[in-house]
Short mmCIF file of C-alpha atoms (C1' of nucleotides) in Angstrom, two decimals:
data_model
loop_
_atom_site.label_atom_id
_atom_site.label_comp_id
_atom_site.label_asym_id
_atom_site.label_seq_id
_atom_site.Cartn_x
_atom_site.Cartn_y
_atom_site.Cartn_z
CA UNK Z 1 -111.37 26.57 -5.41
CA UNK Z 2 -112.96 25.00 -8.47
CA UNK Z 3 -116.16 23.09 -7.83
CA UNK Z 4 -114.93 20.11 -9.85
CA UNK Z 5 -111.72 19.95 -7.88
CA UNK Z 6 -113.60 20.32 -4.59
CA UNK Z 7 -116.08 17.59 -5.45
CA UNK Z 8 -113.22 15.22 -6.25
CA UNK Z 9 -111.59 15.97 -2.93
CA UNK Z 10 -114.84 15.43 -1.04
CA UNK Z 11 -115.43 12.14 -2.85
CA UNK Z 12 -111.93 11.07 -1.90
CA UNK Z 13 -112.68 11.97 1.71
CA UNK Z 14 -115.88 9.90 1.65
CA UNK Z 15 -113.99 6.91 0.20
CA UNK Z 16 -111.28 7.17 2.85
CA UNK Z 17 -113.87 7.73 5.55
CA UNK Z 18 -112.18 10.96 6.58
CA UNK Z 19 -113.58 13.88 8.52
CA UNK Z 20 -114.46 16.42 5.84
CA UNK Z 21 -114.60 20.15 6.45
CA UNK Z 22 -115.95 22.40 3.72
CA UNK Z 23 -116.16 26.18 3.89
CA UNK Z 24 -118.03 28.04 1.20
CA UNK Z 25 -121.11 29.82 -0.07
CA UNK Z 26 -124.04 27.44 0.12
CA UNK Z 27 -127.81 27.17 0.22
CA UNK Z 28 -129.59 24.41 2.15
CA UNK Z 29 -132.87 22.53 1.66
CA UNK Z 30 -134.28 19.99 4.10
CA UNK Z 31 -137.37 17.85 3.80
CA UNK Z 32 -138.48 15.12 6.16
CA UNK Z 33 -140.31 15.34 9.46
CA UNK Z 34 -140.45 19.05 8.76
CA UNK Z 35 -139.09 21.07 5.87
CA UNK Z 36 -136.85 24.08 5.63
CA UNK Z 37 -134.97 26.16 3.13
CA UNK Z 38 -132.09 28.52 3.66
CA UNK Z 39 -130.79 30.84 0.95
CA UNK Z 40 -127.11 31.19 0.06
CA UNK Z 41 -124.69 32.23 2.79
CA UNK Z 42 -121.13 31.57 3.90
CA UNK Z 43 -121.11 28.53 6.15
CA UNK Z 44 -119.21 25.57 7.45
CA UNK Z 45 -120.12 22.02 6.44
CA UNK Z 46 -118.83 19.06 8.43
CA UNK Z 47 -119.17 15.48 7.19
CA UNK Z 48 -118.10 12.73 9.55
CA UNK Z 49 -117.00 9.17 8.84
CA UNK Z 50 -120.21 7.73 10.24
CA UNK Z 51 -122.40 9.73 7.88
CA UNK Z 52 -123.32 12.50 10.31
CA UNK Z 53 -123.48 15.83 8.58
CA UNK Z 54 -123.74 19.33 10.03
CA UNK Z 55 -124.24 22.78 8.54
CA UNK Z 56 -123.02 25.56 10.84
CA UNK Z 57 -123.69 29.24 10.32
CA UNK Z 58 -121.19 31.86 11.58
CA UNK Z 59 -123.32 32.34 14.71
CA UNK Z 60 -125.02 30.08 17.20
CA UNK Z 61 -124.28 26.92 19.09
CA UNK Z 62 -126.58 24.70 17.08
CA UNK Z 63 -126.22 23.50 13.49
CA UNK Z 64 -128.84 25.14 11.28
CA UNK Z 65 -129.38 21.83 9.47
CA UNK Z 66 -128.02 18.37 10.05
CA UNK Z 67 -128.45 14.66 9.51
CA UNK Z 68 -127.59 12.04 12.15
CA UNK Z 69 -125.10 9.17 11.76
CA UNK Z 70 -125.88 6.58 9.11
CA UNK Z 71 -126.99 8.96 6.41
CA UNK Z 72 -126.07 8.10 2.85
CA UNK Z 73 -124.02 10.91 1.36
CA UNK Z 74 -123.71 11.77 -2.32
CA UNK Z 75 -121.85 14.52 -4.11
CA UNK Z 76 -122.55 15.67 -7.65
CA UNK Z 77 -122.13 18.60 -9.96
CA UNK Z 78 -125.10 20.17 -11.69
CA UNK Z 79 -124.81 23.27 -13.86
CA UNK Z 80 -122.66 25.70 -11.92
CA UNK Z 81 -123.33 24.13 -8.55
CA UNK Z 82 -121.95 21.35 -6.45
CA UNK Z 83 -124.58 19.47 -4.45
CA UNK Z 84 -124.04 17.41 -1.32
CA UNK Z 85 -127.00 15.21 -0.50
CA UNK Z 86 -127.55 13.29 2.74
CA UNK Z 87 -130.44 10.81 2.79
CA UNK Z 88 -131.82 8.60 5.50
CA UNK Z 89 -134.73 6.25 5.54
CA UNK Z 90 -136.94 5.87 8.59
CA UNK Z 91 -137.77 8.57 8.90
CA UNK Z 92 -137.43 9.41 5.22
CA UNK Z 93 -135.42 12.59 5.19
CA UNK Z 94 -133.24 14.40 2.76
CA UNK Z 95 -130.79 17.23 3.30
CA UNK Z 96 -129.44 18.96 0.23
CA UNK Z 97 -126.61 21.48 0.32
CA UNK Z 98 -126.11 23.51 -2.82
CA UNK Z 99 -122.67 25.07 -3.13
CA UNK Z 100 -122.28 28.21 -5.18
CA UNK Z 101 -118.65 28.66 -4.20
CA UNK Z 102 -116.16 26.60 -2.24
CA UNK Z 103 -113.39 28.35 -0.36
CA UNK Z 104 -111.67 25.35 1.21
CA UNK Z 105 -111.99 21.59 1.65
CA UNK Z 106 -109.99 19.89 4.39
CA UNK Z 107 -109.71 16.16 5.07
CA UNK Z 108 -108.59 14.59 8.34
CA UNK Z 109 -108.23 11.05 9.55
CA UNK Z 110 -108.72 11.44 13.28
CA UNK Z 111 -108.36 8.84 15.98
CA UNK Z 112 -110.14 9.30 19.29
CA UNK Z 113 -110.72 6.41 21.66
CA UNK Z 114 -111.01 8.30 24.98
CA UNK Z 115 -114.06 7.68 27.12
CA UNK Z 116 -116.24 10.52 28.35
CA UNK Z 117 -116.68 10.52 32.11
CA UNK Z 118 -119.79 12.44 33.11
CA UNK Z 119 -120.61 13.26 36.71
CA UNK Z 120 -123.79 14.06 38.56
CA UNK Z 121 -126.42 12.65 36.31
CA UNK Z 122 -129.68 11.57 37.96
CA UNK Z 123 -128.07 8.16 38.34
CA UNK Z 124 -125.18 9.77 40.24
CA UNK Z 125 -127.61 11.58 42.51
CA UNK Z 126 -129.11 8.21 43.42
CA UNK Z 127 -125.66 6.78 44.08
CA UNK Z 128 -124.89 9.74 46.32
CA UNK Z 129 -128.05 9.18 48.36
CA UNK Z 130 -127.27 5.48 48.70
CA UNK Z 131 -123.71 6.37 49.72
CA UNK Z 132 -124.85 8.93 52.30
CA UNK Z 133 -128.61 8.67 53.03
CA UNK Z 134 -128.38 11.51 55.58
CA UNK Z 135 -128.43 14.00 52.67
CA UNK Z 136 -132.13 13.15 52.46
CA UNK Z 137 -132.58 13.34 56.22
CA UNK Z 138 -130.93 12.15 59.41
CA UNK Z 139 -131.89 8.54 60.10
CA UNK Z 140 -133.04 7.70 56.56
CA UNK Z 141 -132.15 4.16 55.49
CA UNK Z 142 -132.61 2.98 51.87
CA UNK Z 143 -134.01 -0.52 51.41
CA UNK Z 144 -134.33 -0.86 47.65
CA UNK Z 145 -133.63 1.13 44.53
CA UNK Z 146 -135.59 0.88 41.29
CA UNK Z 147 -138.43 -0.93 43.04
CA UNK Z 148 -141.23 -1.70 40.60
CA UNK Z 149 -144.69 -0.40 41.53
CA UNK Z 150 -147.60 -2.09 39.74
CA UNK Z 151 -147.95 -0.57 36.28
CA UNK Z 152 -146.80 2.87 37.38
CA UNK Z 153 -143.07 2.43 36.92
CA UNK Z 154 -140.08 2.39 39.23
CA UNK Z 155 -139.40 4.11 42.53
CA UNK Z 156 -135.98 5.75 42.56
CA UNK Z 157 -135.32 4.89 46.22
CA UNK Z 158 -137.54 3.05 48.70
CA UNK Z 159 -136.55 3.11 52.40
CA UNK Z 160 -137.50 3.83 56.00
CA UNK Z 161 -137.01 6.90 58.16
CA UNK Z 162 -135.74 7.14 61.75
CA UNK Z 163 -139.23 6.45 63.11
CA UNK Z 164 -139.68 3.33 60.99
CA UNK Z 165 -142.06 4.92 58.46
CA UNK Z 166 -141.82 3.80 54.86
CA UNK Z 167 -140.37 6.46 52.55
CA UNK Z 168 -140.55 6.81 48.78
CA UNK Z 169 -137.91 9.13 47.28
CA UNK Z 170 -138.20 10.53 43.78
CA UNK Z 171 -135.05 12.14 42.37
CA UNK Z 172 -134.87 14.87 39.74
CA UNK Z 173 -131.72 16.63 38.60
CA UNK Z 174 -133.77 19.63 37.44
CA UNK Z 175 -136.58 21.52 39.12
CA UNK Z 176 -139.48 19.26 40.02
CA UNK Z 177 -142.75 19.80 38.15
CA UNK Z 178 -146.40 19.16 39.01
CA UNK Z 179 -146.17 16.07 36.79
CA UNK Z 180 -143.29 14.79 38.93
CA UNK Z 181 -145.36 15.27 42.08
CA UNK Z 182 -148.28 13.40 40.52
CA UNK Z 183 -146.03 10.54 39.43
CA UNK Z 184 -144.73 10.27 42.98
CA UNK Z 185 -148.32 10.14 44.25
CA UNK Z 186 -148.97 7.26 41.88
CA UNK Z 187 -146.08 5.38 43.45
CA UNK Z 188 -147.28 6.13 46.98
CA UNK Z 189 -150.76 4.94 46.08
CA UNK Z 190 -149.31 1.80 44.55
CA UNK Z 191 -147.25 1.04 47.65
CA UNK Z 192 -150.26 1.66 49.87
CA UNK Z 193 -152.31 -0.82 47.83
CA UNK Z 194 -149.45 -3.30 47.92
CA UNK Z 195 -148.37 -3.06 51.54
CA UNK Z 196 -151.49 -1.62 53.16
CA UNK Z 197 -149.54 1.27 54.61
CA UNK Z 198 -149.13 4.75 53.16
CA UNK Z 199 -145.46 5.75 52.93
CA UNK Z 200 -144.02 9.26 53.18
CA UNK Z 201 -143.29 10.82 49.80
CA UNK Z 202 -140.14 12.88 49.31
CA UNK Z 203 -139.12 14.59 46.09
CA UNK Z 204 -135.38 15.37 46.02
CA UNK Z 205 -134.45 17.96 43.41
CA UNK Z 206 -132.48 21.22 43.10
CA UNK Z 207 -135.76 23.15 43.13
CA UNK Z 208 -139.46 22.99 42.39
CA UNK Z 209 -141.60 24.87 39.90
CA UNK Z 210 -143.80 27.47 41.56
CA UNK Z 211 -146.88 25.96 39.95
CA UNK Z 212 -146.08 22.64 41.64
CA UNK Z 213 -145.63 24.00 45.18
CA UNK Z 214 -149.35 23.93 45.93
CA UNK Z 215 -149.49 20.27 44.87
CA UNK Z 216 -146.99 19.44 47.60
CA UNK Z 217 -149.49 20.47 50.29
CA UNK Z 218 -152.51 19.10 48.45
CA UNK Z 219 -150.98 15.64 48.14
CA UNK Z 220 -148.81 15.65 51.26
CA UNK Z 221 -145.50 15.40 49.43
CA UNK Z 222 -142.28 16.63 51.02
CA UNK Z 223 -139.61 18.52 49.12
CA UNK Z 224 -135.91 18.10 49.87
CA UNK Z 225 -133.51 20.44 48.10
CA UNK Z 226 -130.68 18.39 46.61
CA UNK Z 227 -128.40 19.67 43.87
CA UNK Z 228 -126.28 17.64 41.46
CA UNK Z 229 -123.30 19.61 42.74
CA UNK Z 230 -123.89 18.52 46.34
CA UNK Z 231 -124.15 14.93 45.11
CA UNK Z 232 -120.91 15.30 43.19
CA UNK Z 233 -119.21 16.36 46.44
CA UNK Z 234 -120.66 13.41 48.32
CA UNK Z 235 -119.45 10.99 45.65
CA UNK Z 236 -116.03 12.63 45.58
CA UNK Z 237 -115.72 12.32 49.37
CA UNK Z 238 -116.89 8.73 49.23
CA UNK Z 239 -114.53 8.03 46.33
CA UNK Z 240 -111.70 9.53 48.37
CA UNK Z 241 -112.66 7.43 51.36
CA UNK Z 242 -112.78 4.24 49.33
CA UNK Z 243 -109.36 5.02 47.93
CA UNK Z 244 -108.10 5.56 51.48
CA UNK Z 245 -109.58 2.27 52.73
CA UNK Z 246 -108.29 0.17 49.82
CA UNK D 1 -97.78 23.30 14.19
CA UNK D 2 -96.09 24.90 17.19
CA UNK D 3 -98.37 25.58 20.13
CA UNK D 4 -97.05 29.12 20.50
CA UNK D 5 -97.72 29.86 16.86
CA UNK D 6 -101.15 28.29 17.08
CA UNK D 7 -102.11 30.26 20.19
CA UNK D 8 -101.11 33.51 18.44
CA UNK D 9 -103.25 32.63 15.46
CA UNK D 10 -106.23 31.77 17.65
CA UNK D 11 -105.84 35.02 19.59
CA UNK D 12 -105.78 36.89 16.29
CA UNK D 13 -108.96 35.09 15.29
CA UNK D 14 -110.65 36.07 18.55
CA UNK D 15 -109.61 39.71 18.06
CA UNK D 16 -110.94 39.76 14.50
CA UNK D 17 -114.08 37.91 15.57
CA UNK D 18 -113.40 35.22 13.00
CA UNK D 19 -114.73 31.69 12.84
CA UNK D 20 -111.90 29.60 14.23
CA UNK D 21 -111.37 25.94 13.37
CA UNK D 22 -108.73 23.98 15.26
CA UNK D 23 -107.80 20.35 14.62
CA UNK D 24 -105.52 18.60 17.05
CA UNK D 25 -104.94 16.27 19.97
CA UNK D 26 -106.86 17.57 22.96
CA UNK D 27 -108.34 16.67 26.33
CA UNK D 28 -111.52 18.31 27.64
CA UNK D 29 -112.83 19.18 31.11
CA UNK D 30 -116.26 20.63 31.81
CA UNK D 31 -117.77 21.76 35.08
CA UNK D 32 -121.06 23.53 35.59
CA UNK D 33 -124.59 22.16 35.77
CA UNK D 34 -122.92 18.78 35.47
CA UNK D 35 -119.26 17.86 35.12
CA UNK D 36 -117.30 15.74 32.67
CA UNK D 37 -113.79 14.86 31.67
CA UNK D 38 -112.50 13.42 28.43
CA UNK D 39 -108.95 12.19 27.94
CA UNK D 40 -106.76 13.15 24.98
CA UNK D 41 -107.99 12.37 21.49
CA UNK D 42 -107.94 13.83 17.99
CA UNK D 43 -110.84 16.24 17.62
CA UNK D 44 -112.22 19.31 15.97
CA UNK D 45 -112.71 22.54 17.89
CA UNK D 46 -114.93 25.30 16.52
CA UNK D 47 -115.04 28.77 18.02
CA UNK D 48 -117.59 31.19 16.63
CA UNK D 49 -117.64 34.97 16.65
CA UNK D 50 -120.45 35.06 19.18
CA UNK D 51 -118.52 33.02 21.73
CA UNK D 52 -120.16 29.67 20.98
CA UNK D 53 -117.66 26.86 21.20
CA UNK D 54 -117.98 23.22 20.12
CA UNK D 55 -115.79 20.17 20.51
CA UNK D 56 -116.55 17.49 17.92
CA UNK D 57 -115.21 13.95 17.99
CA UNK D 58 -114.68 12.01 14.74
CA UNK D 59 -118.05 10.28 15.20
CA UNK D 60 -121.53 11.38 16.12
CA UNK D 61 -123.90 14.16 15.30
CA UNK D 62 -123.61 15.92 18.63
CA UNK D 63 -120.68 17.87 20.05
CA UNK D 64 -119.12 16.03 22.99
CA UNK D 65 -118.66 19.31 24.85
CA UNK D 66 -119.74 22.84 24.12
CA UNK D 67 -120.59 26.24 25.45
CA UNK D 68 -123.44 28.38 24.08
CA UNK D 69 -123.09 31.92 22.63
CA UNK D 70 -121.81 34.64 24.93
CA UNK D 71 -119.05 32.63 26.56
CA UNK D 72 -115.85 34.47 27.38
CA UNK D 73 -112.96 32.74 25.66
CA UNK D 74 -109.32 32.78 26.74
CA UNK D 75 -106.23 31.12 25.30
CA UNK D 76 -103.01 30.55 27.20
CA UNK D 77 -99.92 28.40 27.23
CA UNK D 78 -98.97 26.38 30.28
CA UNK D 79 -96.00 23.99 30.31
CA UNK D 80 -96.23 22.02 27.08
CA UNK D 81 -99.92 22.60 26.60
CA UNK D 82 -102.15 25.19 25.06
CA UNK D 83 -105.40 25.75 26.91
CA UNK D 84 -108.62 27.22 25.53
CA UNK D 85 -111.06 28.22 28.24
CA UNK D 86 -114.70 29.19 27.75
CA UNK D 87 -116.52 30.63 30.77
CA UNK D 88 -120.06 31.75 31.28
CA UNK D 89 -121.91 33.04 34.28
CA UNK D 90 -125.52 32.11 35.01
CA UNK D 91 -125.22 29.29 35.08
CA UNK D 92 -121.60 29.38 36.19
CA UNK D 93 -119.87 27.02 33.82
CA UNK D 94 -116.39 26.46 32.55
CA UNK D 95 -115.15 24.45 29.61
CA UNK D 96 -111.42 23.85 29.35
CA UNK D 97 -109.75 22.31 26.31
CA UNK D 98 -106.17 21.21 26.79
CA UNK D 99 -104.21 20.85 23.56
CA UNK D 100 -101.30 18.43 23.46
CA UNK D 101 -100.77 18.91 19.74
CA UNK D 102 -102.23 21.19 17.12
CA UNK D 103 -102.42 20.04 13.53
CA UNK D 104 -104.11 23.02 11.94
CA UNK D 105 -105.75 26.34 12.78
CA UNK D 106 -107.99 27.99 10.20
CA UNK D 107 -109.60 31.41 10.40
CA UNK D 108 -112.60 32.57 8.37
CA UNK D 109 -114.61 35.74 8.22
CA UNK D 110 -117.97 34.49 7.02
CA UNK D 111 -121.02 36.50 6.10
CA UNK D 112 -124.44 34.88 6.20
CA UNK D 113 -127.61 36.94 6.30
CA UNK D 114 -130.05 34.44 4.79
CA UNK D 115 -133.19 33.68 6.73
CA UNK D 116 -134.18 30.12 7.59
CA UNK D 117 -137.65 29.28 6.35
CA UNK D 118 -139.11 26.33 8.23
CA UNK D 119 -142.31 24.76 7.06
CA UNK D 120 -144.93 22.72 8.82
CA UNK D 121 -144.20 23.45 12.42
CA UNK D 122 -147.16 22.96 14.75
CA UNK D 123 -147.92 26.63 14.17
CA UNK D 124 -148.06 25.98 10.42
CA UNK D 125 -150.42 23.05 10.95
CA UNK D 126 -152.76 25.41 12.75
CA UNK D 127 -152.52 27.93 9.95
CA UNK D 128 -153.30 25.19 7.45
CA UNK D 129 -156.44 24.18 9.38
CA UNK D 130 -157.56 27.80 9.63
CA UNK D 131 -156.89 28.20 5.89
CA UNK D 132 -158.82 25.05 4.97
CA UNK D 133 -160.89 23.72 7.90
CA UNK D 134 -162.20 20.85 5.78
CA UNK D 135 -158.94 18.99 6.38
CA UNK D 136 -160.36 18.38 9.87
CA UNK D 137 -163.78 17.46 8.50
CA UNK D 138 -166.33 18.70 6.00
CA UNK D 139 -168.36 21.51 7.57
CA UNK D 140 -165.91 22.36 10.35
CA UNK D 141 -165.71 26.07 11.09
CA UNK D 142 -163.06 27.54 13.44
CA UNK D 143 -164.23 30.25 15.83
CA UNK D 144 -161.15 31.02 17.87
CA UNK D 145 -157.54 29.96 18.10
CA UNK D 146 -155.46 29.93 21.28
CA UNK D 147 -158.59 30.19 23.45
CA UNK D 148 -157.72 30.19 27.14
CA UNK D 149 -159.42 27.54 29.28
CA UNK D 150 -159.42 28.22 33.03
CA UNK D 151 -156.07 27.24 34.46
CA UNK D 152 -155.57 24.38 32.02
CA UNK D 153 -153.90 26.28 29.19
CA UNK D 154 -154.83 27.12 25.62
CA UNK D 155 -156.96 25.33 23.06
CA UNK D 156 -155.27 25.17 19.66
CA UNK D 157 -158.50 25.64 17.71
CA UNK D 158 -162.06 26.06 19.00
CA UNK D 159 -164.93 25.83 16.51
CA UNK D 160 -168.24 24.26 15.47
CA UNK D 161 -169.03 21.32 13.20
CA UNK D 162 -171.67 21.05 10.47
CA UNK D 163 -174.34 20.11 13.02
CA UNK D 164 -173.58 23.12 15.21
CA UNK D 165 -171.73 21.13 17.91
CA UNK D 166 -168.80 22.81 19.65
CA UNK D 167 -165.44 21.29 18.70
CA UNK D 168 -162.08 21.48 20.45
CA UNK D 169 -159.11 20.62 18.22
CA UNK D 170 -155.70 19.77 19.64
CA UNK D 171 -152.84 19.71 17.13
CA UNK D 172 -149.63 17.70 17.40
CA UNK D 173 -146.96 17.48 14.71
CA UNK D 174 -145.76 14.15 16.15
CA UNK D 175 -147.72 11.11 17.24
CA UNK D 176 -150.25 11.91 19.92
CA UNK D 177 -149.62 10.47 23.39
CA UNK D 178 -151.89 9.51 26.27
CA UNK D 179 -150.80 12.74 27.96
CA UNK D 180 -152.02 14.70 24.93
CA UNK D 181 -155.40 12.97 25.14
CA UNK D 182 -155.66 13.77 28.84
CA UNK D 183 -154.75 17.40 28.25
CA UNK D 184 -157.47 17.61 25.62
CA UNK D 185 -159.93 16.15 28.13
CA UNK D 186 -158.96 18.88 30.57
CA UNK D 187 -159.84 21.46 27.95
CA UNK D 188 -163.15 19.79 27.15
CA UNK D 189 -164.02 19.66 30.86
CA UNK D 190 -163.07 23.31 31.19
CA UNK D 191 -165.27 24.34 28.27
CA UNK D 192 -168.16 22.27 29.64
CA UNK D 193 -167.88 24.06 33.00
CA UNK D 194 -167.64 27.40 31.23
CA UNK D 195 -170.35 27.06 28.60
CA UNK D 196 -172.49 24.30 30.12
CA UNK D 197 -172.18 22.18 26.99
CA UNK D 198 -169.70 19.40 26.32
CA UNK D 199 -167.83 19.92 23.03
CA UNK D 200 -166.48 17.24 20.71
CA UNK D 201 -162.77 16.62 21.19
CA UNK D 202 -160.57 16.04 18.13
CA UNK D 203 -156.87 15.37 18.23
CA UNK D 204 -155.19 16.12 14.89
CA UNK D 205 -151.78 14.49 14.52
CA UNK D 206 -149.83 12.35 12.04
CA UNK D 207 -150.46 9.31 14.26
CA UNK D 208 -151.23 8.15 17.76
CA UNK D 209 -149.20 6.02 20.14
CA UNK D 210 -150.60 2.53 20.55
CA UNK D 211 -150.85 2.99 24.29
CA UNK D 212 -153.02 6.06 23.80
CA UNK D 213 -155.56 4.45 21.45
CA UNK D 214 -157.59 2.94 24.29
CA UNK D 215 -157.82 6.37 25.94
CA UNK D 216 -159.58 7.68 22.83
CA UNK D 217 -162.54 5.35 23.45
CA UNK D 218 -162.43 5.71 27.22
CA UNK D 219 -162.65 9.48 27.06
CA UNK D 220 -164.59 9.85 23.82
CA UNK D 221 -161.86 11.64 21.92
CA UNK D 222 -161.74 11.52 18.12
CA UNK D 223 -158.52 11.12 16.18
CA UNK D 224 -157.97 12.82 12.83
CA UNK D 225 -154.83 11.89 10.94
CA UNK D 226 -153.12 15.06 9.76
CA UNK D 227 -149.49 15.16 8.68
CA UNK D 228 -147.18 18.16 8.53
CA UNK D 229 -146.68 17.30 4.86
CA UNK D 230 -150.39 17.56 4.08
CA UNK D 231 -150.46 20.92 5.88
CA UNK D 232 -147.47 22.08 3.89
CA UNK D 233 -149.40 21.31 0.69
CA UNK D 234 -152.47 23.19 1.93
CA UNK D 235 -150.36 26.23 2.77
CA UNK D 236 -148.57 26.05 -0.58
CA UNK D 237 -151.91 25.94 -2.43
CA UNK D 238 -153.24 28.79 -0.33
CA UNK D 239 -150.02 30.74 -0.89
CA UNK D 240 -150.38 30.13 -4.62
CA UNK D 241 -153.98 31.29 -4.51
CA UNK D 242 -153.12 34.43 -2.61
CA UNK D 243 -150.41 35.18 -5.09
CA UNK D 244 -152.94 34.70 -7.91
CA UNK D 245 -155.51 36.99 -6.30
CA UNK D 246 -153.07 39.78 -5.52
"C1'" DC I 1 -139.54 -2.34 16.44
"C1'" DC I 2 -141.98 1.06 19.46
"C1'" DT I 3 -142.26 3.69 23.77
"C1'" DT I 4 -140.55 6.28 27.57
"C1'" DC I 5 -137.53 9.25 29.76
"C1'" DC I 6 -133.25 12.09 30.41
"C1'" DG I 7 -130.30 16.00 28.79
"C1'" DT I 8 -124.67 20.58 30.64
"C1'" DT I 9 -131.05 19.63 26.81
"C1'" DA I 10 -131.17 24.68 23.75
"C1'" DG I 11 -134.05 28.34 22.43
"C1'" DG I 12 -138.03 31.16 22.58
"C1'" DC I 13 -141.65 33.26 24.85
"C1'" DT I 14 -144.06 35.34 28.72
"C1'" DC I 15 -144.39 37.46 33.08
"C1'" DG M 1 -134.34 37.87 35.07
"C1'" DA M 2 -136.95 33.60 36.13
"C1'" DG M 3 -140.36 30.31 34.79
"C1'" DC M 4 -142.43 27.50 31.40
"C1'" DC M 5 -143.00 25.03 26.87
"C1'" DT M 6 -141.52 23.19 22.42
"C1'" DA M 7 -138.19 20.55 19.41
"C1'" DG M 8 -136.78 17.90 12.48
"C1'" DC M 9 -135.35 17.57 19.64
"C1'" DG M 10 -131.11 13.30 20.06
"C1'" DG M 11 -129.99 9.40 22.65
"C1'" DA M 12 -130.44 5.44 25.70
"C1'" DA M 13 -132.84 1.91 27.94
"C1'" DG M 14 -136.54 -1.16 28.31
"C1'" DG M 15 -140.38 -4.06 26.47
#
DNA sequence: CCTTCCGTTAGGCTC
DNA sequence: GAGCCTAGCGGAAGG
């Protein structure tokens, strides 16, 4: 495909706010927060209506270079090359794609209004615990969620156990780290200062980093294994129940 | 395009290990570490030779769903749909794309052997300081890089200043945080325990978070503004010099 | 606007 | 293989 012809088609796509797919032989230069160069190779360029731009190599999940939505995109011919330039300000960044050859340019006007439904985020894990507190332990009763503690931040779930002891629960959807344990200790300290009584501290996560295990004993924190998957099942069961009751 | 025809073309692409681009009306279901569903919409599907797979909506820099390299990809017809399935084990995950309509399928055999050259990573900033220590301060002399400190971790650069004082330098390519300052203090404490002498602590970064500024005074840490860009220039000059000497 | 925190983080490195 | 850290992280939520 001739570069002049291709550049016209790309400009048309930009005007029409189409999704633009370009396949060809291109080099890439990026300068901004960091800087990178990539010599010529056969790649896939995607330009979206919102100004996002992605350069994909034949291998790998991630784009090799990109620019997020809102970038200003220009196309021009210089010597025997076609250049696509994507600029953004704040941070000042420029991505320049230099085409040596263009194999194909495709334009699409796509419509997609569906909403992504994502399950078992950390938020969902909290909802699962509130829906069925026994997954933390038998007799656990939540009192508050997102309780503020001094300057430290927010407790995921604050409650009482079967014996009437205060309990602070910290939720993580990934393995808990030493930093997580320390944050939880901050909360416990804050509550102790506030209410004059030291609560139990429970970290609920799918696992815990080995390096953090010793901190559990040192600081008297309890670990409760709780996976996102388990929470998904709890929410599903609860969802099913609600549907049945309605 | 007929679904049967499309599925044959995609299978051919998989056999030939081609880059496959599919545009059409599709729904998406993902289940693995988390789970998500997305109703039908017009999207772009990319399947790469290495088994990476990406679903892109008309807007946004990020794929809405994906699977990293190494996924096992299957295509089959069921009722009036074509399904593309990408599975991986460890973690067990499945991505299922259900096509209602297919507008286009494109196959490409791309060759790309260029090497990405990235400048001014944190590693490069360290190299720049080692190449020209005066960018930290006049008279600074590095002794060691990546020096281990007890259990705390590794010092980026350990050296002495013009007066013969020990200096610990911590490098960040982004604004320094309070956590960075505290980590640096850990190192300084470690060195003091080890060598019986408290070194100066310098954090070299393009900036520092407002909330961390007070910690500088509290803990006696010095801040030296050093941008990736500046380091890039130092390395370029040094590269030029080396080229001249050789 | 800046800061903090989560992510199907991914990817790379070490043990 | 698992654990741990970095990233042009991106993105969202909160101040």
